[in-house]
Coordinates of C-alpha atoms in Angstrom, one line a residue:
X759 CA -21.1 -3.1 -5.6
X760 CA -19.8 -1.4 -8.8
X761 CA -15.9 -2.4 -9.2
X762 CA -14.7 1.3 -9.6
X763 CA -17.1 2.0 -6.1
X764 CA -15.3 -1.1 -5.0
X765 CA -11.9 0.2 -5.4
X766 CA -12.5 3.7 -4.0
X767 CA -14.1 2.1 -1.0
X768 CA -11.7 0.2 0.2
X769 CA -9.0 2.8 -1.0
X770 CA -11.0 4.8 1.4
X771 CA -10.3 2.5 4.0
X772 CA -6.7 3.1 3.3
X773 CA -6.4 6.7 3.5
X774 CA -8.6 6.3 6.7
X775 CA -5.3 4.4 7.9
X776 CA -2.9 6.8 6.4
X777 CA -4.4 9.7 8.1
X778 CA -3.7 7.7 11.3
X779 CA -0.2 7.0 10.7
X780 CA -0.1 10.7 10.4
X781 CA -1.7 11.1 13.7
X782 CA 1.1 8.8 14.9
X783 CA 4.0 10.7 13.3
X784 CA 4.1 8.4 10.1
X785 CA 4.2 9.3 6.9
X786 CA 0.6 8.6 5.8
X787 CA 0.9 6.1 4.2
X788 CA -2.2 2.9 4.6
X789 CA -2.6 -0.2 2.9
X790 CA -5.6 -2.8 2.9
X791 CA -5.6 -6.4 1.8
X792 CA -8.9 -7.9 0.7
X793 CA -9.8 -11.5 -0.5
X794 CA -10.9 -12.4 -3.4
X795 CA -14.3 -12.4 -1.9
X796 CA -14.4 -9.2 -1.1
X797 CA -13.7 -9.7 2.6
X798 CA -11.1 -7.2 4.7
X799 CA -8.2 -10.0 5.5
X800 CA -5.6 -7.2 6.6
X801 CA -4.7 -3.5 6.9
X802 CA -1.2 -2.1 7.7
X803 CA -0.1 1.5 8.2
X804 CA 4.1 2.8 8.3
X805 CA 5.4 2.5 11.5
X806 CA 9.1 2.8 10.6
X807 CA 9.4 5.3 13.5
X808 CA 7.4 3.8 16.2
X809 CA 8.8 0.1 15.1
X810 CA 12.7 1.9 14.3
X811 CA 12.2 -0.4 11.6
X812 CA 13.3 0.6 8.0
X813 CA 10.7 -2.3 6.9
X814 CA 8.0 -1.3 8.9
X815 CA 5.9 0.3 5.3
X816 CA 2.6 0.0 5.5
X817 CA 2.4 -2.6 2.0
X818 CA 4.9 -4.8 4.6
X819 CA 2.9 -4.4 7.8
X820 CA -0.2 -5.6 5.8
X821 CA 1.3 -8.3 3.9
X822 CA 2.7 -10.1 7.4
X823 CA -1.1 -9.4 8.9
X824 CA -2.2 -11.1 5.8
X825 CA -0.1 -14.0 5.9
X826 CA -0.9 -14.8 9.6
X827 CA -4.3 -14.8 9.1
X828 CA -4.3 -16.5 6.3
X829 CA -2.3 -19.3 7.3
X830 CA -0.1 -19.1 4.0
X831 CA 2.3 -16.7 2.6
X832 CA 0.8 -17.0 -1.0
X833 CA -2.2 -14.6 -0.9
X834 CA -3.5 -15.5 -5.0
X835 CA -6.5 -14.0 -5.5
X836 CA -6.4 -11.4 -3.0
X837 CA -5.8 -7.7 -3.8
X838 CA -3.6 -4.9 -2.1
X839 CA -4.9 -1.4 -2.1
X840 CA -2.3 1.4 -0.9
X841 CA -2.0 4.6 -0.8
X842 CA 1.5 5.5 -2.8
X843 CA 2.8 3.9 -5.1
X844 CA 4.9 0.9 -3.7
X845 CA 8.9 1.0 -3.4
X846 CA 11.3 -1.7 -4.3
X847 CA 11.1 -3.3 -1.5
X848 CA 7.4 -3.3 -1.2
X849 CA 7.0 -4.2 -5.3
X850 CA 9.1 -7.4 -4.4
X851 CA 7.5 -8.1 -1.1
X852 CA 4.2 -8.0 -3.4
X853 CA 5.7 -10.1 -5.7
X854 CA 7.0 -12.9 -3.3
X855 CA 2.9 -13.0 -1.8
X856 CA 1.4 -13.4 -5.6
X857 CA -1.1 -10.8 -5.2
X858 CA -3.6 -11.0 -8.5
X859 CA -4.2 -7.1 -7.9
X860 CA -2.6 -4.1 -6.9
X861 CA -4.3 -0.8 -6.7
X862 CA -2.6 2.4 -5.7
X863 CA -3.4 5.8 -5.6
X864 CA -0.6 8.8 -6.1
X865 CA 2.7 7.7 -8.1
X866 CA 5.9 8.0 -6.3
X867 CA 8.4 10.3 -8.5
X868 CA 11.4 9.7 -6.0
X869 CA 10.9 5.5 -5.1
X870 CA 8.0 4.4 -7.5
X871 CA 9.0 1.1 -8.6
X872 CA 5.8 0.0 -10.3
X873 CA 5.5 2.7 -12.4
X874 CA 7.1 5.9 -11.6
X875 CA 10.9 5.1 -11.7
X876 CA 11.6 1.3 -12.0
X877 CA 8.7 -0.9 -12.9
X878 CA 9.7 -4.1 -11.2
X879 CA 6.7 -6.0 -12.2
X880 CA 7.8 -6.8 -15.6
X881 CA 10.8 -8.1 -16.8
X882 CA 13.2 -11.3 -16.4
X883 CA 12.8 -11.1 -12.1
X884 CA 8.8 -10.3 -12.3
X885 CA 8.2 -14.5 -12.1
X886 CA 4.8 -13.8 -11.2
X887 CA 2.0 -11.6 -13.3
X888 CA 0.8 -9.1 -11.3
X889 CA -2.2 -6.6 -12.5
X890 CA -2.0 -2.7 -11.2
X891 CA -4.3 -0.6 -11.1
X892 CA -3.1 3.1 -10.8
X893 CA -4.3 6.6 -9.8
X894 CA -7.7 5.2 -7.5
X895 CA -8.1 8.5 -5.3
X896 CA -5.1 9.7 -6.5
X897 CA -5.9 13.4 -5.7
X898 CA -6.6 12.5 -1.8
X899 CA -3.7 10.2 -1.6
X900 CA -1.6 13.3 -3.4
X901 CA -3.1 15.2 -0.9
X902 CA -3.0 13.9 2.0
X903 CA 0.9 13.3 1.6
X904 CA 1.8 16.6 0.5
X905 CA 0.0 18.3 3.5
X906 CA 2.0 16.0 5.7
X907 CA 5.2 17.0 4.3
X908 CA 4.5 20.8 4.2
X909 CA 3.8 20.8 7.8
X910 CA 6.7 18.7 8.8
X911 CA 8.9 20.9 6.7
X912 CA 7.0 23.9 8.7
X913 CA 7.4 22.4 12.2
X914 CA 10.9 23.5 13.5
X915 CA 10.8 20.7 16.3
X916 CA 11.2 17.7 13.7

């Protein structure tokens, strides 16, 4: 398979898991971790409200998946694909697991912290080199977010 097919496959496979945390009152936000192989090793999807967990992203969800099934908290080699740009907490989280890729798809303008408003990947506290790959599907991820929001901000039960 073509890398860019690659990429927008399996960020497919992550907006298929966003869209379902939106079925589930999430913010749609999915995230899919593959091997270097090319094999599916975890997906994760928020569930900060069905968890009432403020760590329960989607990036955090699929890390832990990853980890178990991997037997080891360092996942070199593999790479993350997610649907928003990762937050602070989620850049670091990355970090920690020494991901060789990231690949996102619609920049966060309020929490971005890879590109948008901090970039935590570089600098003095970014031990470990981690390459990004930005904007895969970006118009769906955009999308499918902004949809979300506008009919949150529409519903008057929320």
């Amino acid at each position: 398979m073509h890398f860019v097919t690659n990429h927008r496959h399996w960020m497919g496979l992550a907006l298929q898991i966003a869209d379902q945390a939106a079925q589930e009152g999430e913010v749609p936000v999915g995230a899919v971790i593959v091997t270097s192989g090319g094999e599916l090793l975890a997906t994760g999807a928020n569930r900060r409200e069905q968890d009432h967990d403020p760590t329960a992203h989607a990036e955090i969800i699929a890390l832990r998946a990853a980890g178990h099934r991997h037997q080891d908290w360092r996942l070199e080699g593999c790479t993350l694909y997610v649907t928003l740009e990762p937050c602070a907490m989620c850049a670091s989280a990355i970090l920690q697991a020494r991901l060789r890729l990231l690949v996102y798809g619609a920049d966060d303008s309020r929490a971005g912290a890879i590109q948008s408003v901090l970039n935590l990947t570089v600098g003095p506290a970014a031990f470990h080199r981690l390459q990004v790959i930005a904007g895969v599907e970006e118009q769906a991820c955009r999308r499918m977010l902004s949809g979300w929001f506008a009919q949150k901000r529409a519903s008057p039960d929320d």
